[in-house]
Amino acid sequence: MASSSSTPMPQNPQLFDLVILGASGFTGKHVLKQALKFLKAPSSPLRSIALAGRSPSNLSRALQWASGPNSPPTDIPLLTADTSDPDSLRAVCSRTRLLLNCVGPFRRHGDPVVAACAASGCDYLDITGEAEFMERMEARYHESAVESGSLVVCACGFDSVPAELGVLFNSVQWVGESSPYRVVGYLTAESERRIVGNFGTFESAVLAVESVKDLENLRRSRPARTRPAIPGPPPKGALIEHQKKIGLWGVVLPSADSTLVGRTFSTLTENPYGLPGRNESADMVEKRKAFWSSVKPTHFEVKLGSKHLLSIFVYITIGIFIGLLGKTSFGRWLLLKYPSVFTFGGFSKNGPSEEEVESASFKMWFVGHGYSKKNVATERNRKPDMEIITRVMGPEMGYVTTPIILIQCALVLLSQRDNLPKGGVYTPGIVFGATDLRDRLQQNGLSFDVITKSKLSS
């Protein structure tokens, strides 16, 4: 983002409940539209918001669009802020309880925003799906966020809340002596018409290839994470799998979801009853301990699913293009210059139309295999003898589900702040797992369902 001057601070600035940074962007304006549904609504904790970005005129147009046929609210300030101008970010952070960051790619623009929040003590949520960025933020700012009381939670959109809450939902179905061993998430996108993906999502995927070595070096430089005890030997998943019970082929999807789930289970291993709130109620202490006591860690991976094997080979071809060309600066330039060519029309700089967004939906199936009794897993060469299949489904991923999730996370944080950790950089699962976030999502268009519980033949 280009440099710009920061907004002058008034003598007694208003403290907003939240500020949306990047509200005029592709996803940001949909986040704003979702936020307006809850602004000053009965029983909503959201009483005041502000918009921040480089261009007040663009923010004004986004507010007009998000308001639809209604007149835009007149009490929503437009603040000038730029990720290349630390002073402007600090000025914004000093005026809000919570900042929602919609400015990507986060590898390029996210660090100074997290830095400003961690220094000022305001809370932070974003919609990134970039694993290297998230782990770098944890390494760089966790201690300062703990000290200032800033709660920093990345990936509060489609990446990676459906995966995190979906795995936890599957996990708590393994009651009594039963125990999960491996859960595979099969993700499918469905639409009555062909839907074009957001260019920002494609750009993040391309840049992720560039950051692979950085992520490897970062992990080598840090202490190894605590590994949870999961019954059975490490799983050996194939690149392509066919899951008959849900009628899908699946190919490994190198998303951040499995990394986030692993970090959540690692934190849970070190804190068996979850993370205590900064000033939580007695009821919440009991609820938190009961919930996390029912969660059983498992191996987890995500696959991109399709009913047709040919589609799987198309996905693999696109992955090869991104994987090979993304390694060089010229290759990345080609990919980002001609996204439609290298994804067979799957992504475009123009993004999807409103009609395409409205017709789209997603399903994420969680196929869990495990043991009816934990001691069964210790028997030599004993295969899993139980299967539990659950599912999360909802509307279009990027422009509908992501804003729903981000705003519901924000409402949980604003209304239940004392029941959440004082500060630090954490995953969505460990922060929101024991809250009512899943119930809120179900009331706003997503669903969490148990499909089957069955015994497997040995």
PDB file of N, CA, C and O in Angstrom, residues 174-222:
ATOM      1  N   TRP A 174     -16.537 -38.488  19.860  1.00  0.00           N
ATOM      2  CA  TRP A 174     -15.870 -39.716  20.317  1.00  0.00           C
ATOM      3  C   TRP A 174     -15.971 -39.770  21.846  1.00  0.00           C
ATOM      4  O   TRP A 174     -15.097 -39.279  22.556  1.00  0.00           O
ATOM      5  N   VAL A 175     -17.050 -40.320  22.327  1.00  0.00           N
ATOM      6  CA  VAL A 175     -17.344 -40.288  23.760  1.00  0.00           C
ATOM      7  C   VAL A 175     -16.858 -41.556  24.450  1.00  0.00           C
ATOM      8  O   VAL A 175     -16.551 -42.568  23.805  1.00  0.00           O
ATOM      9  N   GLY A 176     -16.815 -41.493  25.766  1.00  0.00           N
ATOM     10  CA  GLY A 176     -16.418 -42.659  26.557  1.00  0.00           C
ATOM     11  C   GLY A 176     -14.993 -43.063  26.279  1.00  0.00           C
ATOM     12  O   GLY A 176     -14.090 -42.227  26.231  1.00  0.00           O
ATOM     13  N   GLU A 177     -14.809 -44.369  26.054  1.00  0.00           N
ATOM     14  CA  GLU A 177     -13.459 -44.897  25.830  1.00  0.00           C
ATOM     15  C   GLU A 177     -13.015 -44.791  24.379  1.00  0.00           C
ATOM     16  O   GLU A 177     -11.876 -45.101  24.058  1.00  0.00           O
ATOM     17  N   SER A 178     -13.904 -44.377  23.495  1.00  0.00           N
ATOM     18  CA  SER A 178     -13.533 -44.278  22.082  1.00  0.00           C
ATOM     19  C   SER A 178     -12.570 -43.112  21.877  1.00  0.00           C
ATOM     20  O   SER A 178     -12.562 -42.145  22.639  1.00  0.00           O
ATOM     21  N   SER A 179     -11.766 -43.216  20.810  1.00  0.00           N
ATOM     22  CA  SER A 179     -10.749 -42.190  20.577  1.00  0.00           C
ATOM     23  C   SER A 179     -10.478 -42.042  19.087  1.00  0.00           C
ATOM     24  O   SER A 179     -10.300 -43.044  18.387  1.00  0.00           O
ATOM     25  N   PRO A 180     -10.457 -40.811  18.562  1.00  0.00           N
ATOM     26  CA  PRO A 180     -10.146 -40.621  17.140  1.00  0.00           C
ATOM     27  C   PRO A 180      -8.660 -40.808  16.888  1.00  0.00           C
ATOM     28  O   PRO A 180      -7.820 -40.591  17.765  1.00  0.00           O
ATOM     29  N   TYR A 181      -8.352 -41.207  15.665  1.00  0.00           N
ATOM     30  CA  TYR A 181      -6.967 -41.424  15.267  1.00  0.00           C
ATOM     31  C   TYR A 181      -6.586 -40.481  14.127  1.00  0.00           C
ATOM     32  O   TYR A 181      -5.595 -39.776  14.177  1.00  0.00           O
ATOM     33  N   ARG A 182      -7.474 -40.423  13.128  1.00  0.00           N
ATOM     34  CA  ARG A 182      -7.200 -39.585  11.963  1.00  0.00           C
ATOM     35  C   ARG A 182      -8.514 -39.022  11.444  1.00  0.00           C
ATOM     36  O   ARG A 182      -9.504 -39.744  11.324  1.00  0.00           O
ATOM     37  N   VAL A 183      -8.529 -37.716  11.179  1.00  0.00           N
ATOM     38  CA  VAL A 183      -9.685 -37.072  10.571  1.00  0.00           C
ATOM     39  C   VAL A 183      -9.222 -36.407   9.277  1.00  0.00           C
ATOM     40  O   VAL A 183      -8.225 -35.675   9.263  1.00  0.00           O
ATOM     41  N   VAL A 184      -9.938 -36.662   8.201  1.00  0.00           N
ATOM     42  CA  VAL A 184      -9.639 -36.045   6.913  1.00  0.00           C
ATOM     43  C   VAL A 184     -10.814 -35.154   6.531  1.00  0.00           C
ATOM     44  O   VAL A 184     -11.965 -35.594   6.520  1.00  0.00           O
ATOM     45  N   GLY A 185     -10.518 -33.891   6.239  1.00  0.00           N
ATOM     46  CA  GLY A 185     -11.547 -32.967   5.796  1.00  0.00           C
ATOM     47  C   GLY A 185     -11.593 -32.908   4.278  1.00  0.00           C
ATOM     48  O   GLY A 185     -10.570 -32.650   3.641  1.00  0.00           O
ATOM     49  N   TYR A 186     -12.757 -33.188   3.699  1.00  0.00           N
ATOM     50  CA  TYR A 186     -12.943 -33.114   2.245  1.00  0.00           C
ATOM     51  C   TYR A 186     -13.741 -31.854   1.929  1.00  0.00           C
ATOM     52  O   TYR A 186     -14.915 -31.744   2.296  1.00  0.00           O
ATOM     53  N   LEU A 187     -13.101 -30.898   1.250  1.00  0.00           N
ATOM     54  CA  LEU A 187     -13.734 -29.616   0.953  1.00  0.00           C
ATOM     55  C   LEU A 187     -14.261 -29.582  -0.474  1.00  0.00           C
ATOM     56  O   LEU A 187     -13.531 -29.882  -1.427  1.00  0.00           O
ATOM     57  N   THR A 188     -15.534 -29.228  -0.620  1.00  0.00           N
ATOM     58  CA  THR A 188     -16.116 -29.073  -1.951  1.00  0.00           C
ATOM     59  C   THR A 188     -16.812 -27.723  -2.054  1.00  0.00           C
ATOM     60  O   THR A 188     -17.437 -27.262  -1.103  1.00  0.00           O
ATOM     61  N   ALA A 189     -16.681 -27.095  -3.224  1.00  0.00           N
ATOM     62  CA  ALA A 189     -17.410 -25.870  -3.524  1.00  0.00           C
ATOM     63  C   ALA A 189     -18.489 -26.212  -4.541  1.00  0.00           C
ATOM     64  O   ALA A 189     -18.221 -26.914  -5.524  1.00  0.00           O
ATOM     65  N   GLU A 190     -19.698 -25.737  -4.303  1.00  0.00           N
ATOM     66  CA  GLU A 190     -20.815 -26.074  -5.176  1.00  0.00           C
ATOM     67  C   GLU A 190     -21.501 -24.800  -5.644  1.00  0.00           C
ATOM     68  O   GLU A 190     -21.548 -23.806  -4.928  1.00  0.00           O
ATOM     69  N   SER A 191     -22.021 -24.839  -6.877  1.00  0.00           N
ATOM     70  CA  SER A 191     -22.696 -23.666  -7.417  1.00  0.00           C
ATOM     71  C   SER A 191     -23.546 -24.072  -8.613  1.00  0.00           C
ATOM     72  O   SER A 191     -23.216 -25.020  -9.336  1.00  0.00           O
ATOM     73  N   GLU A 192     -24.632 -23.347  -8.793  1.00  0.00           N
ATOM     74  CA  GLU A 192     -25.469 -23.568  -9.970  1.00  0.00           C
ATOM     75  C   GLU A 192     -24.795 -23.012 -11.217  1.00  0.00           C
ATOM     76  O   GLU A 192     -25.147 -23.374 -12.328  1.00  0.00           O
ATOM     77  N   ARG A 193     -23.856 -22.117 -11.038  1.00  0.00           N
ATOM     78  CA  ARG A 193     -23.103 -21.569 -12.155  1.00  0.00           C
ATOM     79  C   ARG A 193     -21.621 -21.611 -11.818  1.00  0.00           C
ATOM     80  O   ARG A 193     -21.241 -21.742 -10.661  1.00  0.00           O
ATOM     81  N   ARG A 194     -20.797 -21.527 -12.813  1.00  0.00           N
ATOM     82  CA  ARG A 194     -19.341 -21.534 -12.593  1.00  0.00           C
ATOM     83  C   ARG A 194     -18.952 -20.283 -11.810  1.00  0.00           C
ATOM     84  O   ARG A 194     -19.301 -19.162 -12.187  1.00  0.00           O
ATOM     85  N   ILE A 195     -18.236 -20.471 -10.725  1.00  0.00           N
ATOM     86  CA  ILE A 195     -17.855 -19.333  -9.903  1.00  0.00           C
ATOM     87  C   ILE A 195     -16.362 -19.055 -10.047  1.00  0.00           C
ATOM     88  O   ILE A 195     -15.539 -19.979 -10.107  1.00  0.00           O
ATOM     89  N   VAL A 196     -16.030 -17.797 -10.149  1.00  0.00           N
ATOM     90  CA  VAL A 196     -14.638 -17.366 -10.289  1.00  0.00           C
ATOM     91  C   VAL A 196     -14.119 -16.959  -8.922  1.00  0.00           C
ATOM     92  O   VAL A 196     -14.778 -16.232  -8.185  1.00  0.00           O
ATOM     93  N   GLY A 197     -12.925 -17.442  -8.567  1.00  0.00           N
ATOM     94  CA  GLY A 197     -12.357 -17.157  -7.254  1.00  0.00           C
ATOM     95  C   GLY A 197     -11.777 -15.760  -7.151  1.00  0.00           C
ATOM     96  O   GLY A 197     -11.447 -15.112  -8.153  1.00  0.00           O
ATOM     97  N   ASN A 198     -11.632 -15.307  -5.918  1.00  0.00           N
ATOM     98  CA  ASN A 198     -11.058 -13.999  -5.614  1.00  0.00           C
ATOM     99  C   ASN A 198      -9.570 -13.981  -5.957  1.00  0.00           C
ATOM    100  O   ASN A 198      -8.820 -14.873  -5.557  1.00  0.00           O
ATOM    101  N   PHE A 199      -9.119 -12.950  -6.663  1.00  0.00           N
ATOM    102  CA  PHE A 199      -7.710 -12.844  -7.043  1.00  0.00           C
ATOM    103  C   PHE A 199      -6.813 -12.800  -5.817  1.00  0.00           C
ATOM    104  O   PHE A 199      -5.701 -13.336  -5.828  1.00  0.00           O
ATOM    105  N   GLY A 200      -7.271 -12.159  -4.734  1.00  0.00           N
ATOM    106  CA  GLY A 200      -6.456 -12.081  -3.521  1.00  0.00           C
ATOM    107  C   GLY A 200      -6.135 -13.456  -2.953  1.00  0.00           C
ATOM    108  O   GLY A 200      -5.031 -13.689  -2.451  1.00  0.00           O
ATOM    109  N   THR A 201      -7.088 -14.380  -3.036  1.00  0.00           N
ATOM    110  CA  THR A 201      -6.860 -15.747  -2.572  1.00  0.00           C
ATOM    111  C   THR A 201      -5.793 -16.423  -3.427  1.00  0.00           C
ATOM    112  O   THR A 201      -4.894 -17.105  -2.918  1.00  0.00           O
ATOM    113  N   PHE A 202      -5.891 -16.225  -4.752  1.00  0.00           N
ATOM    114  CA  PHE A 202      -4.907 -16.800  -5.662  1.00  0.00           C
ATOM    115  C   PHE A 202      -3.525 -16.194  -5.414  1.00  0.00           C
ATOM    116  O   PHE A 202      -2.516 -16.912  -5.381  1.00  0.00           O
ATOM    117  N   GLU A 203      -3.475 -14.882  -5.215  1.00  0.00           N
ATOM    118  CA  GLU A 203      -2.196 -14.211  -4.954  1.00  0.00           C
ATOM    119  C   GLU A 203      -1.548 -14.751  -3.689  1.00  0.00           C
ATOM    120  O   GLU A 203      -0.334 -14.979  -3.644  1.00  0.00           O
ATOM    121  N   SER A 204      -2.347 -14.984  -2.659  1.00  0.00           N
ATOM    122  CA  SER A 204      -1.813 -15.532  -1.406  1.00  0.00           C
ATOM    123  C   SER A 204      -1.236 -16.925  -1.627  1.00  0.00           C
ATOM    124  O   SER A 204      -0.199 -17.280  -1.055  1.00  0.00           O
ATOM    125  N   ALA A 205      -1.904 -17.738  -2.455  1.00  0.00           N
ATOM    126  CA  ALA A 205      -1.407 -19.080  -2.748  1.00  0.00           C
ATOM    127  C   ALA A 205      -0.080 -19.026  -3.490  1.00  0.00           C
ATOM    128  O   ALA A 205       0.846 -19.800  -3.211  1.00  0.00           O
ATOM    129  N   VAL A 206       0.030 -18.100  -4.434  1.00  0.00           N
ATOM    130  CA  VAL A 206       1.276 -17.941  -5.195  1.00  0.00           C
ATOM    131  C   VAL A 206       2.404 -17.493  -4.265  1.00  0.00           C
ATOM    132  O   VAL A 206       3.523 -18.038  -4.309  1.00  0.00           O
ATOM    133  N   LEU A 207       2.136 -16.524  -3.429  1.00  0.00           N
ATOM    134  CA  LEU A 207       3.165 -16.021  -2.512  1.00  0.00           C
ATOM    135  C   LEU A 207       3.548 -17.056  -1.463  1.00  0.00           C
ATOM    136  O   LEU A 207       4.650 -17.014  -0.909  1.00  0.00           O
ATOM    137  N   ALA A 208       2.620 -17.978  -1.178  1.00  0.00           N
ATOM    138  CA  ALA A 208       2.916 -19.031  -0.198  1.00  0.00           C
ATOM    139  C   ALA A 208       4.060 -19.911  -0.682  1.00  0.00           C
ATOM    140  O   ALA A 208       4.866 -20.396   0.132  1.00  0.00           O
ATOM    141  N   VAL A 209       4.151 -20.125  -1.991  1.00  0.00           N
ATOM    142  CA  VAL A 209       5.250 -20.917  -2.543  1.00  0.00           C
ATOM    143  C   VAL A 209       6.578 -20.207  -2.291  1.00  0.00           C
ATOM    144  O   VAL A 209       7.579 -20.821  -1.910  1.00  0.00           O
ATOM    145  N   GLU A 210       6.562 -18.887  -2.476  1.00  0.00           N
ATOM    146  CA  GLU A 210       7.762 -18.082  -2.233  1.00  0.00           C
ATOM    147  C   GLU A 210       8.200 -18.161  -0.775  1.00  0.00           C
ATOM    148  O   GLU A 210       9.395 -18.084  -0.465  1.00  0.00           O
ATOM    149  N   SER A 211       7.242 -18.324   0.127  1.00  0.00           N
ATOM    150  CA  SER A 211       7.558 -18.280   1.559  1.00  0.00           C
ATOM    151  C   SER A 211       7.823 -19.639   2.183  1.00  0.00           C
ATOM    152  O   SER A 211       8.022 -19.729   3.396  1.00  0.00           O
ATOM    153  N   VAL A 212       7.845 -20.715   1.372  1.00  0.00           N
ATOM    154  CA  VAL A 212       8.037 -22.068   1.921  1.00  0.00           C
ATOM    155  C   VAL A 212       9.349 -22.167   2.690  1.00  0.00           C
ATOM    156  O   VAL A 212       9.403 -22.670   3.821  1.00  0.00           O
ATOM    157  N   LYS A 213      10.436 -21.679   2.085  1.00  0.00           N
ATOM    158  CA  LYS A 213      11.736 -21.754   2.755  1.00  0.00           C
ATOM    159  C   LYS A 213      11.765 -20.892   4.009  1.00  0.00           C
ATOM    160  O   LYS A 213      12.362 -21.276   5.021  1.00  0.00           O
ATOM    161  N   ASP A 214      11.101 -19.729   3.944  1.00  0.00           N
ATOM    162  CA  ASP A 214      11.043 -18.869   5.126  1.00  0.00           C
ATOM    163  C   ASP A 214      10.335 -19.580   6.269  1.00  0.00           C
ATOM    164  O   ASP A 214      10.749 -19.479   7.432  1.00  0.00           O
ATOM    165  N   LEU A 215       9.255 -20.308   5.941  1.00  0.00           N
ATOM    166  CA  LEU A 215       8.517 -21.032   6.963  1.00  0.00           C
ATOM    167  C   LEU A 215       9.355 -22.164   7.541  1.00  0.00           C
ATOM    168  O   LEU A 215       9.377 -22.377   8.763  1.00  0.00           O
ATOM    169  N   GLU A 216      10.066 -22.877   6.688  1.00  0.00           N
ATOM    170  CA  GLU A 216      10.935 -23.959   7.165  1.00  0.00           C
ATOM    171  C   GLU A 216      12.024 -23.414   8.082  1.00  0.00           C
ATOM    172  O   GLU A 216      12.305 -23.994   9.148  1.00  0.00           O
ATOM    173  N   ASN A 217      12.641 -22.308   7.698  1.00  0.00           N
ATOM    174  CA  ASN A 217      13.689 -21.705   8.526  1.00  0.00           C
ATOM    175  C   ASN A 217      13.132 -21.207   9.850  1.00  0.00           C
ATOM    176  O   ASN A 217      13.782 -21.332  10.900  1.00  0.00           O
ATOM    177  N   LEU A 218      11.929 -20.619   9.811  1.00  0.00           N
ATOM    178  CA  LEU A 218      11.299 -20.135  11.030  1.00  0.00           C
ATOM    179  C   LEU A 218      11.045 -21.275  11.998  1.00  0.00           C
ATOM    180  O   LEU A 218      11.336 -21.165  13.197  1.00  0.00           O
ATOM    181  N   ARG A 219      10.523 -22.378  11.494  1.00  0.00           N
ATOM    182  CA  ARG A 219      10.227 -23.525  12.362  1.00  0.00           C
ATOM    183  C   ARG A 219      11.502 -24.127  12.943  1.00  0.00           C
ATOM    184  O   ARG A 219      11.509 -24.561  14.095  1.00  0.00           O
ATOM    185  N   ARG A 220      12.572 -24.155  12.150  1.00  0.00           N
ATOM    186  CA  ARG A 220      13.837 -24.696  12.664  1.00  0.00           C
ATOM    187  C   ARG A 220      14.426 -23.800  13.752  1.00  0.00           C
ATOM    188  O   ARG A 220      15.145 -24.271  14.639  1.00  0.00           O
ATOM    189  N   SER A 221      14.130 -22.505  13.677  1.00  0.00           N
ATOM    190  CA  SER A 221      14.720 -21.561  14.631  1.00  0.00           C
ATOM    191  C   SER A 221      13.982 -21.528  15.964  1.00  0.00           C
ATOM    192  O   SER A 221      14.476 -20.921  16.917  1.00  0.00           O
ATOM    193  N   ARG A 222      12.818 -22.175  16.048  1.00  0.00           N
ATOM    194  CA  ARG A 222      11.999 -22.102  17.249  1.00  0.00           C
ATOM    195  C   ARG A 222      11.964 -23.451  17.959  1.00  0.00           C
ATOM    196  O   ARG A 222      12.180 -24.504  17.335  1.00  0.00           O
TER     197      ARG A 222
END
